[in-house]
Tab-separated table of C-alpha atoms and ligand atoms in Angstrom:
chain	number	residue	atom	x	y	z
A	1	MET	CA	-23.865	0.617	7.307
A	2	VAL	CA	-21.370	-1.140	9.896
A	3	ARG	CA	-18.224	0.175	9.335
A	4	LYS	CA	-15.138	-2.574	9.082
A	5	SER	CA	-13.059	-1.876	11.723
A	6	MET	CA	-9.453	-1.002	9.849
A	7	ILE	CA	-5.802	0.001	10.905
A	8	LEU	CA	-3.984	1.154	7.833
A	9	ASP	CA	0.214	0.589	7.306
A	10	VAL	CA	1.594	3.100	4.486
A	11	ASP	CA	4.549	4.477	2.868
A	12	THR	CA	3.326	7.571	1.495
A	13	GLY	CA	3.815	7.590	-1.692
A	14	SER	CA	1.711	8.979	-4.177
A	15	ASP	CA	-0.863	5.873	-4.258
A	16	ASP	CA	-0.755	5.476	-0.708
A	17	ALA	CA	-2.167	9.189	-0.455
A	18	ILE	CA	-4.966	8.236	-2.365
A	19	ALA	CA	-5.663	4.877	-0.716
A	20	MET	CA	-5.583	6.932	2.498
A	21	MET	CA	-8.257	9.489	0.795
A	22	TYR	CA	-10.351	6.347	0.031
A	23	ALA	CA	-10.337	4.972	3.629
A	24	MET	CA	-11.153	7.850	5.337
A	25	LEU	CA	-13.565	9.844	3.007
A	26	SER	CA	-15.550	6.643	1.682
A	27	GLY	CA	-17.353	6.327	5.373
A	28	GLU	CA	-16.776	2.825	4.804
A	29	PHE	CA	-14.403	1.889	7.353
A	30	ASP	CA	-13.476	2.920	10.961
A	31	VAL	CA	-9.956	3.729	10.826
A	32	LYS	CA	-8.384	3.013	14.144
A	33	GLY	CA	-5.242	4.259	13.304
A	34	ILE	CA	-2.142	4.817	10.474
A	35	MET	CA	1.143	3.381	10.968
A	36	VAL	CA	3.679	4.528	8.638
A	37	SER	CA	7.201	2.819	7.765
A	38	PHE	CA	9.874	3.402	5.375
A	39	GLY	CA	9.412	2.729	1.648
A	40	ASN	CA	8.883	4.840	-1.284
A	41	GLN	CA	10.945	7.080	0.377
A	42	PRO	CA	12.914	7.072	3.757
A	43	LEU	CA	10.648	7.459	6.900
A	44	PRO	CA	10.774	11.052	7.911
A	45	TYR	CA	9.487	11.675	4.333
A	46	THR	CA	6.695	9.025	4.208
A	47	LEU	CA	5.548	9.920	7.581
A	48	LYS	CA	5.333	13.896	6.622
A	49	ASN	CA	3.652	13.132	3.777
A	50	THR	CA	1.059	11.142	5.770
A	51	LEU	CA	0.691	13.884	8.074
A	52	LYS	CA	-0.155	16.493	5.338
A	53	VAL	CA	-2.615	13.934	3.770
A	54	ARG	CA	-4.314	14.002	7.364
A	55	LYS	CA	-4.453	17.813	7.227
A	56	LEU	CA	-5.775	17.950	3.808
A	57	LEU	CA	-8.435	15.571	4.837
A	58	ARG	CA	-9.322	17.244	8.170
A	59	ARG	CA	-9.447	14.085	9.887
A	60	ASP	CA	-8.255	13.402	13.441
A	61	VAL	CA	-7.141	9.656	12.786
A	62	LYS	CA	-3.935	9.150	14.905
A	63	ILE	CA	-0.704	8.470	13.013
A	64	TYR	CA	2.043	6.363	14.475
A	65	LYS	CA	5.933	6.401	13.385
A	66	GLY	CA	6.929	2.635	12.434
A	67	ALA	CA	9.645	1.214	10.860
A	68	ALA	CA	12.926	2.884	9.277
A	69	GLU	CA	14.552	0.225	7.909
A	70	PRO	CA	13.666	-3.674	7.064
A	71	LEU	CA	13.722	-6.445	9.355
A	72	MET	CA	17.054	-7.698	8.262
A	73	ALA	CA	17.470	-6.846	4.337
A	74	ASN	CA	20.484	-3.992	5.452
A	75	MET	CA	22.367	-6.624	7.105
A	76	VAL	CA	22.156	-8.828	3.532
A	77	GLN	CA	25.503	-8.012	1.575
A	78	GLY	CA	25.732	-7.313	-1.949
A	79	PHE	CA	22.046	-8.090	-2.995
A	80	ARG	CA	21.771	-5.059	-4.600
A	81	ASN	CA	24.523	-5.355	-7.181
A	82	ASN	CA	23.551	-8.505	-8.509
A	83	THR	CA	19.902	-7.199	-9.120
A	84	GLU	CA	18.504	-4.660	-11.964
A	85	ILE	CA	16.678	-2.064	-9.927
A	86	ILE	CA	14.411	0.179	-11.714
A	87	PRO	CA	14.971	3.523	-10.607
A	88	LEU	CA	11.735	5.345	-9.842
A	89	GLU	CA	13.450	8.668	-9.781
A	90	ARG	CA	16.016	10.902	-11.585
A	91	GLU	CA	17.190	14.710	-11.607
A	92	GLU	CA	16.716	16.198	-14.873
A	93	GLY	CA	17.668	19.678	-15.712
A	94	GLY	CA	17.528	20.488	-11.788
A	95	LYS	CA	14.230	18.953	-11.535
A	96	SER	CA	13.425	15.954	-9.945
A	97	ILE	CA	11.085	13.397	-11.572
A	98	ALA	CA	9.590	10.666	-9.485
A	99	ILE	CA	6.856	8.370	-9.207
A	100	HIS	CA	6.590	9.166	-5.512
A	101	GLU	CA	7.920	12.768	-4.658
A	102	LYS	CA	9.977	12.939	-1.507
A	103	GLU	CA	7.321	16.006	-0.337
A	104	PHE	CA	4.066	16.443	-1.372
A	105	PRO	CA	3.393	20.013	-2.486
A	106	LEU	CA	0.506	20.511	0.452
A	107	PRO	CA	0.686	23.247	3.202
A	108	GLU	CA	2.858	22.083	6.332
A	109	PRO	CA	1.282	19.793	8.573
A	110	GLU	CA	0.547	21.712	12.457
A	111	ASP	CA	-0.008	18.321	14.113
A	112	ALA	CA	2.923	15.402	14.693
A	113	GLU	CA	2.277	12.124	14.900
A	114	GLU	CA	1.818	10.254	18.406
A	115	ASP	CA	4.974	9.868	20.564
A	116	GLU	CA	4.115	5.793	21.054
A	117	ARG	CA	5.750	4.139	17.769
A	118	ALA	CA	3.383	1.955	15.725
A	119	VAL	CA	4.575	-1.762	16.830
A	120	PHE	CA	3.670	-0.750	20.437
A	121	TRP	CA	0.572	0.891	19.585
A	122	LEU	CA	-0.639	-1.699	17.200
A	123	ILE	CA	0.000	-4.677	19.823
A	124	LYS	CA	-1.983	-2.747	22.600
A	125	ALA	CA	-4.659	-1.599	20.322
A	126	LEU	CA	-5.450	-5.061	19.175
A	127	MET	CA	-5.453	-6.889	22.519
A	128	GLN	CA	-7.512	-4.247	23.734
A	129	SER	CA	-9.886	-4.532	21.449
A	130	ASP	CA	-13.517	-6.183	21.640
A	131	GLU	CA	-13.881	-6.644	17.745
A	132	LYS	CA	-11.380	-8.564	15.221
A	133	VAL	CA	-9.766	-5.962	13.112
A	134	THR	CA	-8.485	-5.712	9.200
A	135	ILE	CA	-4.894	-4.808	8.749
A	136	VAL	CA	-4.331	-3.430	5.345
A	137	PRO	CA	-0.391	-3.053	4.889
A	138	LEU	CA	0.237	-0.741	1.841
A	139	GLY	CA	4.179	-0.796	2.180
A	140	PRO	CA	6.702	-3.181	3.746
A	141	LEU	CA	5.694	-5.439	6.028
A	142	THR	CA	7.982	-4.738	8.487
A	143	ASN	CA	5.844	-3.102	11.817
A	144	LEU	CA	3.078	-6.199	11.127
A	145	ALA	CA	6.120	-8.858	11.331
A	146	LEU	CA	7.736	-7.225	14.259
A	147	ALA	CA	4.069	-6.939	16.348
A	148	LEU	CA	3.374	-10.578	15.539
A	149	MET	CA	6.837	-11.961	16.385
A	150	ALA	CA	6.747	-9.739	19.929
A	151	GLU	CA	3.187	-10.449	20.668
A	152	PRO	CA	1.636	-13.797	18.765
A	153	ARG	CA	-1.650	-13.471	20.496
A	154	ILE	CA	-2.639	-10.478	18.275
A	155	ALA	CA	-3.385	-12.636	15.809
A	156	ASP	CA	-6.615	-13.665	17.394
A	157	LYS	CA	-7.882	-10.104	16.812
A	158	ILE	CA	-7.141	-9.827	13.098
A	159	GLU	CA	-10.061	-10.413	11.024
A	160	GLU	CA	-7.657	-10.412	7.794
A	161	ILE	CA	-4.694	-8.726	6.222
A	162	VAL	CA	-5.413	-7.065	2.984
A	163	CYS	CA	-2.212	-6.132	1.641
A	164	MET	CA	-0.667	-4.406	-1.468
A	165	GLY	CA	2.282	-6.829	-2.246
A	166	GLY	CA	4.105	-9.201	-4.734
A	167	GLY	CA	3.331	-9.978	-8.268
A	168	VAL	CA	3.328	-13.108	-10.006
A	169	GLN	CA	3.609	-12.360	-13.579
A	170	VAL	CA	4.139	-8.674	-13.227
A	171	THR	CA	7.168	-7.394	-11.120
A	172	ASN	CA	8.492	-3.834	-10.828
A	173	ILE	CA	11.324	-3.071	-8.969
A	174	THR	CA	13.473	-5.928	-9.794
A	175	PRO	CA	12.892	-8.930	-12.653
A	176	CYS	CA	11.222	-11.242	-10.040
A	177	ALA	CA	9.991	-8.449	-7.113
A	178	GLU	CA	7.465	-6.023	-6.597
A	179	ILE	CA	8.538	-3.162	-4.060
A	180	ASN	CA	6.938	-3.708	-1.086
A	181	PHE	CA	8.318	-7.160	-0.439
A	182	PHE	CA	11.464	-6.392	-1.924
A	183	ASN	CA	11.718	-3.971	0.623
A	184	ASP	CA	11.523	-6.170	3.335
A	185	PRO	CA	11.480	-9.391	2.115
A	186	GLU	CA	12.344	-11.378	5.132
A	187	ALA	CA	9.261	-9.817	6.938
A	188	ALA	CA	7.176	-10.716	3.588
A	189	LYS	CA	7.938	-13.960	4.350
A	190	TYR	CA	7.099	-13.925	7.942
A	191	VAL	CA	3.632	-12.732	7.446
A	192	LEU	CA	2.583	-15.012	4.414
A	193	ASN	CA	3.507	-17.859	6.629
A	194	SER	CA	2.010	-16.790	9.738
A	195	GLY	CA	-1.463	-18.664	9.198
A	196	LEU	CA	-3.440	-15.911	9.060
A	197	PRO	CA	-5.983	-14.794	6.220
A	198	ILE	CA	-4.392	-12.817	3.978
A	199	ARG	CA	-5.646	-11.266	0.429
A	200	LEU	CA	-2.425	-10.097	-1.684
A	201	ILE	CA	-3.620	-7.341	-4.009
A	202	THR	CA	-0.527	-8.241	-6.484
A	203	LEU	CA	0.702	-6.403	-9.195
A	204	ASP	CA	-0.966	-8.742	-11.339
A	205	ALA	CA	-4.532	-7.232	-9.936
A	206	THR	CA	-3.338	-3.680	-10.105
A	207	HIS	CA	-2.032	-3.516	-13.452
A	208	ASN	CA	-5.076	-4.693	-14.689
A	209	SER	CA	-6.807	-1.735	-13.325
A	210	TRP	CA	-4.835	1.091	-14.925
A	211	PHE	CA	-5.974	4.565	-15.119
A	212	GLY	CA	-5.064	7.165	-17.238
A	213	TYR	CA	-5.552	10.709	-18.329
A	214	GLU	CA	-9.491	10.278	-18.821
A	215	GLU	CA	-9.441	9.074	-15.023
A	216	VAL	CA	-7.149	12.335	-14.163
A	217	GLU	CA	-10.244	14.089	-15.671
A	218	ARG	CA	-12.756	12.671	-13.855
A	219	LEU	CA	-10.964	13.026	-10.675
A	220	LYS	CA	-10.614	16.937	-11.450
A	221	GLU	CA	-14.360	17.132	-12.354
A	222	ILE	CA	-15.213	16.360	-8.787
A	223	GLY	CA	-14.074	20.015	-7.972
A	224	ASN	CA	-12.943	19.627	-4.392
A	225	PRO	CA	-9.246	19.697	-2.733
A	226	ALA	CA	-9.362	15.706	-2.361
A	227	GLY	CA	-10.215	15.108	-6.450
A	228	ASP	CA	-7.605	17.977	-7.344
A	229	PHE	CA	-4.855	16.357	-5.209
A	230	ALA	CA	-5.950	12.697	-6.303
A	231	ALA	CA	-5.927	14.237	-9.893
A	232	TYR	CA	-2.669	15.966	-9.213
A	233	LEU	CA	-1.125	12.683	-7.923
A	234	LEU	CA	-2.158	10.081	-10.675
A	235	LYS	CA	-1.354	12.659	-13.393
A	236	ASN	CA	2.338	12.908	-11.929
A	237	ARG	CA	2.571	9.010	-11.939
A	238	ILE	CA	1.493	8.443	-15.409
A	239	ASP	CA	4.088	11.188	-16.477
A	240	ALA	CA	6.694	10.349	-14.455
A	241	ALA	CA	6.549	6.391	-15.523
A	242	ASN	CA	6.912	7.590	-19.119
A	243	MET	CA	9.748	9.881	-18.496
A	244	LEU	CA	11.382	7.349	-16.308
A	245	GLY	CA	10.847	4.714	-18.979
A	246	VAL	CA	9.187	2.335	-16.487
A	247	ARG	CA	6.428	2.116	-18.437
A	248	LYS	CA	5.209	2.895	-22.486
A	249	VAL	CA	1.674	3.030	-22.113
A	250	LYS	CA	0.233	6.867	-20.814
A	251	LYS	CA	-1.602	4.783	-17.821
A	252	SER	CA	-0.563	4.155	-14.125
A	253	ALA	CA	-1.895	1.452	-11.559
A	254	ILE	CA	-3.189	3.641	-8.117
A	255	HIS	CA	-2.111	-0.068	-6.240
A	256	ASP	CA	-2.964	0.875	-2.965
A	257	VAL	CA	-6.109	2.093	-3.405
A	258	LEU	CA	-7.307	-1.394	-5.109
A	259	ALA	CA	-6.342	-3.195	-1.525
A	260	VAL	CA	-8.493	-0.357	0.416
A	261	ALA	CA	-11.457	-0.888	-1.907
A	262	ALA	CA	-11.110	-4.850	-1.706
A	263	VAL	CA	-11.967	-4.683	2.003
A	264	SER	CA	-15.355	-3.248	1.508
A	265	HIS	CA	-16.135	-4.091	-1.969
A	266	PRO	CA	-14.483	-8.027	-2.550
A	267	GLU	CA	-16.219	-8.062	-5.984
A	268	VAL	CA	-13.427	-5.194	-7.149
A	269	ILE	CA	-11.425	-8.225	-7.305
A	270	THR	CA	-12.619	-10.625	-9.909
A	271	ASP	CA	-9.818	-13.247	-10.060
A	272	ILE	CA	-8.365	-14.335	-6.647
A	273	ARG	CA	-7.172	-18.005	-5.862
A	274	ARG	CA	-6.189	-19.737	-2.913
A	275	GLN	CA	-2.512	-20.896	-3.731
A	276	LYS	CA	0.609	-21.870	-2.075
A	277	CYS	CA	3.174	-19.527	-2.235
A	278	ASP	CA	6.244	-18.065	-0.475
A	279	VAL	CA	8.455	-15.128	-0.765
A	280	ASP	CA	12.395	-15.804	-1.731
A	281	ILE	CA	14.774	-14.221	1.027
A	282	GLY	CA	18.198	-15.510	-1.065
A	283	GLY	CA	20.542	-12.908	-2.052
A	284	SER	CA	20.150	-13.114	-6.041
A	285	TRP	CA	17.999	-11.827	-8.728
A	286	ALA	CA	14.776	-13.801	-6.974
A	287	ARG	CA	15.324	-11.794	-3.692
A	288	GLY	CA	11.934	-10.217	-2.619
A	289	GLY	CA	10.183	-12.448	-5.553
A	290	LEU	CA	6.531	-13.928	-4.542
A	291	PHE	CA	6.607	-17.382	-6.072
A	292	VAL	CA	3.800	-19.751	-6.729
A	293	ASP	CA	3.745	-23.303	-6.786
A	294	LYS	CA	1.805	-23.743	-9.909
A	295	ARG	CA	2.642	-27.673	-9.848
A	296	PRO	CA	-0.528	-29.898	-9.723
A	297	SER	CA	0.543	-31.656	-6.590
A	298	ALA	CA	0.721	-28.240	-4.598
A	299	VAL	CA	-1.590	-27.749	-1.584
A	300	ALA	CA	-2.463	-24.275	-0.519
A	301	GLU	CA	-2.182	-24.904	3.543
A	302	LYS	CA	-1.911	-21.486	4.427
A	303	PRO	CA	-4.888	-19.337	4.012
A	304	VAL	CA	-3.216	-16.755	1.575
A	305	TYR	CA	-5.277	-15.686	-1.658
A	306	ILE	CA	-3.775	-14.113	-4.581
A	307	ALA	CA	-5.565	-11.422	-6.471
A	308	TYR	CA	-4.952	-11.639	-10.318
A	309	ARG	CA	-7.680	-9.144	-11.983
A	310	ALA	CA	-9.630	-6.175	-10.765
A	311	ASN	CA	-12.614	-4.487	-11.970
A	312	LYS	CA	-11.183	-0.962	-13.068
A	313	GLU	CA	-14.483	0.764	-14.010
A	314	LEU	CA	-15.906	-0.011	-10.217
A	315	LEU	CA	-12.485	1.071	-8.665
A	316	CYS	CA	-12.744	4.194	-10.399
A	317	ASP	CA	-16.788	4.866	-9.612
A	318	LEU	CA	-15.891	3.647	-6.128
A	319	LEU	CA	-12.952	6.496	-5.418
A	320	VAL	CA	-14.739	9.087	-7.212
A	321	GLU	CA	-17.763	8.277	-4.803
A	322	ALA	CA	-15.438	8.737	-2.082
A	323	LEU	CA	-13.827	11.585	-2.931
A	324	LYS	CA	-16.957	13.345	-3.665
A	325	LYS	CA	-17.701	13.105	0.341
A	326	TYR	CA	-14.801	15.086	1.052
A	327	GLU	CA	-16.816	18.130	2.510
A	328	THR	CA	-19.413	15.924	4.916
A	329	ALA	CA	-17.757	12.749	5.753
A	330	ASP	CA	-16.970	12.009	9.313
B	1	RIB	O1	4.372	-2.021	-6.137
B	1	RIB	C1	3.719	-1.025	-5.832
B	1	RIB	C2	3.678	-0.628	-4.263
B	1	RIB	O2	4.909	-0.205	-3.794
B	1	RIB	C3	2.675	0.501	-3.705
B	1	RIB	O3	2.652	0.170	-2.514
B	1	RIB	C4	3.239	1.704	-3.674
B	1	RIB	O4	2.826	2.733	-3.082
B	1	RIB	C5	4.843	1.179	-3.392
B	1	RIB	O5	5.243	0.825	-1.938
B	2	CA	CA1	2.585	2.120	-0.699
């Protein structure tokens, strides 16, 4: 099998961790490097969590520290005040309830990240690459936007961007926005309008492939450290979402793993449409929202494809098969 060249951009994060496991264990990808940004937690935590997952997986992929803050969002005054934000963690009885723990309960990493910063490395890696590379952003699009701005010629080396972000009918952090886009709306807008081929793995698709306690058991049954940790993360996602009132059903999407799986198994996405769309960068309710022009006259000039539905059974089978390779995958 020819492995697809891939660069991950994560904000690790429970579902980022599971996505990393799939990417590195499945044997389907040549992971050239992993960039890390702020997102689910501030950068020091997302970086440390990424290093911890690499240690758990015993893989020598290089990790690069990326953006600690969005392009402009911290300079947009007051937008948080007029938006209803869903809290993803809270303290209760001295204990933290969080969908994304600050620090994973894994051994401390011995090896650090590379000295070179993510954006500089990405530009160099792409400019020197003989082949086109698939970029898979699983957090804010800050690193990719910065690299494209600094060196537009990298566009020629990008096969495709398969990105977890946005939501059309489904949103999470605000009434209008999904969190990866909300965390850096200007970067999301820039990348979507870059003209590069993009598959957006939205909340519509990830919420169409929810995992429950049954899947926690399936992951546990794998019986190795990757399966155990994935089961722990999924159970925590389901429990925390319920305790925080984010969701009424006892299920959770493992958003980011769907994007990785869609790179090698496009059929895991069962409804995908090329549509005219953009990201709102205003300062009110709609900030960070992905909007689709549904008018019959709309022409999708950019090659942006929006995923709406996914095959949960296939996704779960693929994940289980990948994690089983913990002992053997190189
Ligand atoms: O909205 C889901 C996305 O937000 C996922 O990438 C998750 O890790 C968080 O970053
Ligand atoms: Ca993420």
